[in-house]
Amino acid sequence: MASFSISTKVEPDADDDCVAEEEVFHFSYLFHSLVIHWFLSLQCHYRIRANANLLALLALQFENFDDFTIASPWERFIYEIEAVCRDWMTDSPKRLLDKGAVALVYSNYSYKVNSELKYGTESYCMEYYFETNNNGQPGTADWRSGFHDLQLCFGVKEFLVISPKSVSSTVLDAPEASKLLSAVAIALSNCSSLWAAFVPVHDPSRKAYIGIQNMGTVFTRRFEADGICSQVPRRLMHLEGLYELFVSKFVHSTLDLPTNFFKVQFAMMLTYKMLAHDDYNMKAIDAQNTNSGENLTGETSNETLWDNDCPWSEWYSAEDPVKGFELITIWSKKMVESSLEMAELENASPYEAEKWLICPICAPKLPEVSEWNQIGFASQLHILVDALKMSFKAQFMENFVSDDNSGSENLNSSMVILPPTVSDQVLKELFQEGVQVTYSAYGGNKTSGAIKGAPLESLFAQFCLHSLWFGYCNIRAIAVLWIEFVREVRRCWEESQLIPRMPANGPIDLSTCLINQKLQMLAVCIEKKCEVNEDYQDCIGSEDQIESMTEEESVVGDDSFKMRISCGDFSGNVDSFPTAGDIHYSVKTVSAFSGKHSDGDDKKPSDITRRGSASIADAMMLLKSNESMHAPYTQEAPLMTEDMHEECPQDVEDFSDSFNFSTLVERDTLASDMSAFKAANPKAVFEDFIRWHSPGDWIDDDDLEVEMSKDNSSPRGKLSKRMSKNGNSWRNIWSRSPALPFSEQKPLIDPNREGEKVIHYLETLQPHQLLEQMLCTAFGAAADTLIQTNYGELKQMETMMQHLYLTLPPALKPLQENRLSVDSETIEDLRRLCVVFQHVEKLLTLAASLHRKFLQAPRLAREIFSDFYNFYIPRMGIGLIEEKEFDKKQAVWNEEREVVANMLVQPTANQSWRKVLSMGNLLNGHEPIQREIIFSLHGVNGNHYAIPTATVSLQNIETYRMYICGTSNDLRVALSVVSSD
């Protein structure tokens, strides 16, 4: 019998001086074939003995006698294999899963079970690989990534692998390998099983196997695989040589190759690797992220960074999550008849391939809860949470900076203080002159409005973001930066310099954190100080300009001038009011009103005593004098922060009416409006003020319609029930308010006093209160920064960001209640929130990277991200030691091929991964990094293996199959042959 082997002899090159060394894939099957032939001839005998063995085991339960029919250890070994195989064959795949079958990482449908066996002193492990779905039999044209290596090599589906329980799990000598395979073959034959069986041989690096399979007929399929791990012979680098290697296995002589044509089925898969960036880019990213300070000068090589124009690039440079791409081109179901066709195919363009697949090379490991090596907002927020826990150890921020106090004894020695030049650079960036925001832009478009922090554009939000990257964001570094920050704020106050990044107009935004409210109050106070200190000539010029305005220029909306105060919101004490002795003149910015201006050439004699009138109030008439009602100029509403509302007395004097004033400030504001109204309307009564200030408290007669008499008399009506009560607080305030225009009234707010109160609050703020507000603001500002990322039309990412904004407010709410302690569970909840934030940040970075790389093929970006999203979401928060890498491939449409091919730039000399061109099928000058080929042949008569019989024809059987996988440095060949011996 002929020896079954894979061998080739490499002819010397004509230009070489030495003969190339012969490379041989050879594992002798002479002994193995003899053993198999002997055991196949004895199948019937052993089936009889197997039945006898079963009867003997039953007899042992009742009688004490020795059964010498299975006395041989080798026979007992075969019996054990047969018993295990029968159990696995009896159980369905579902029952095997219930019994603990292990899922394989390369496929969602592949599993394995194993059993330990003993043969003498040796221990063996037998594994059964199976699938739960029946779709897809490994064949010539199927390159599904879910196949096991042996399935792809030999085209099998269910199979056994038996190997010794050693370190390498391989069998090194031929007798042991043949003996193992023969035992499994006999056991499977006794079970009438069609499973293939394999035994690993040689060194594990060679991935060498031998195997056998009973095909249920007179035919048997034998398998052999081996590999070259050194330099591959030049002839086997080309398709022509690989074709001749396959044909040599079934021709009688290699001399017949030029004269015989065989219809060989051929399939090929080429893999190209496209890198996303070069080594220089990676070094630039590492250099920036390892910097302990901040990159504020912009002097690094930002032009080389992939995220150069991403919104987070101002704070850090993220590592590109897409390391590159693998492009797979597939030729399938092609018939070749000669080596010349293979040579032509080697020069074919990859554009001629039937199918293109692309797969991103992503980061191999998902972030763990205990690992924060990846630079980003989430990692710095996690450190800020640690700083919050440390903040309870001291009463003032200065305690964390000083070295001679008890508060710093527990500080970690790694919490170093950066040199003053770094903090000066940060403050210079924060307090950059000329950086101002309007009130509408300040908070109007804030996405994280439900988070009680500070708007992204505000001064405090920028301070928090800078703190994340200042000195590793430890509590000592934060203390240093905060102290310097407050000093700079005081300097702006003392020098009446506008605070940058804070609006000096508009109401206080009570939905933000208290520090932001205080800074906004301080900005308003500085603005008021600047108005008082203006040059009188400028003030006079402003007044002249107002007086010289035409009637049309003075017309604005009437509602914009009056400070409408809901009557139901007032309750208060009226013990003190501004009197004539308290009046002093102050320059105020006034508002124009709608209607006809009252100061014209046609003034009536009654207008001589009128002061502070802005316009006629919507043709309304005074009740008593039947004169036109004038709308006055009024003082602006005093601004109040959240704590100012809380400090105002809640229980004030009750005037026995149904409503009270909640604050003294609101009461004084109402008194100021009444004084201004009296000055503009000397003959007005209390009812006139109610009609103008609170129309809802005036009830008109005749179905609420205003009826005017023929002589233009006053309207008919009455006050509401609450306003008509005796001792009404509003009427009492009216009676005690003097007639004074707003310009002669005492200001409702003292900017000097309120500004000093703000500075005192910032200087005495407790550390934990500062860190609580910093965390709320930092989370919101980081989310508002990330949401500006352009990631195209990725619906999953948009939904993920929406869920993040829904998660943040309830998670951060405990920070607003001022009830935290060092042992609070909220600290752990915040750390878990950082993990969620990290997952979102990772997906967003991937989305941005894919969008940038597939601008001309957005469908690919959507499909790849969707695949990764479905792969990633089930693994969020699960720490897996052995984790499956993302390897889902996406089909490339014909119109997208050019875009994908252009990602393979022309190779340069400094690219270390570029190899010597030798494999053909170049794409933009790049050869494939791996080539996989499947040769197959059906029904060859007259060869030394395939012997046709009268009952079974080989025409429908794949008699020869060769799988070849190789690169420029290694080559692996797997051959399966069907024979009837």
CSV table of N, CA and C in Angstrom, one decimal, residues 70-80 118-121 179:
chain,number,residue,atom,x,y,z
A,70,ILE,N,-13.1,-8.7,27.7
A,70,ILE,CA,-12.7,-7.3,27.7
A,70,ILE,C,-11.6,-7.1,28.7
A,71,ALA,N,-10.7,-8.1,28.8
A,71,ALA,CA,-9.6,-8.1,29.7
A,71,ALA,C,-8.5,-7.2,29.2
A,72,SER,N,-8.4,-6.9,27.9
A,72,SER,CA,-7.3,-6.1,27.4
A,72,SER,C,-7.5,-4.6,27.8
A,73,PRO,N,-6.5,-3.9,28.3
A,73,PRO,CA,-6.6,-2.5,28.6
A,73,PRO,C,-7.0,-1.7,27.3
A,74,TRP,N,-6.5,-2.1,26.2
A,74,TRP,CA,-6.8,-1.3,25.0
A,74,TRP,C,-8.2,-1.5,24.6
A,75,GLU,N,-8.8,-2.8,24.8
A,75,GLU,CA,-10.2,-3.0,24.5
A,75,GLU,C,-11.0,-2.2,25.5
A,76,ARG,N,-10.6,-2.2,26.8
A,76,ARG,CA,-11.4,-1.4,27.7
A,76,ARG,C,-11.4,0.1,27.3
A,77,PHE,N,-10.3,0.6,26.8
A,77,PHE,CA,-10.2,2.0,26.3
A,77,PHE,C,-11.2,2.2,25.2
A,78,ILE,N,-11.2,1.3,24.2
A,78,ILE,CA,-12.2,1.4,23.1
A,78,ILE,C,-13.6,1.4,23.7
A,79,TYR,N,-13.9,0.5,24.6
A,79,TYR,CA,-15.2,0.5,25.2
A,79,TYR,C,-15.6,1.8,25.9
A,80,GLU,N,-14.7,2.4,26.6
A,80,GLU,CA,-15.0,3.6,27.3
A,80,GLU,C,-15.3,4.7,26.2
A,118,LYS,N,-9.0,7.1,30.5
A,118,LYS,CA,-7.7,6.5,31.0
A,118,LYS,C,-7.3,5.3,30.1
A,119,TYR,N,-6.1,5.3,29.8
A,119,TYR,CA,-5.5,4.1,29.1
A,119,TYR,C,-4.2,3.8,29.7
A,120,GLY,N,-4.2,2.8,30.6
A,120,GLY,CA,-3.0,2.5,31.3
A,120,GLY,C,-2.7,3.7,32.3
A,121,THR,N,-1.5,4.2,32.2
A,121,THR,CA,-1.1,5.3,33.0
A,121,THR,C,-1.3,6.7,32.4
A,179,LYS,N,-2.5,4.7,17.2
A,179,LYS,CA,-3.2,3.9,18.1
A,179,LYS,C,-4.5,4.6,18.6
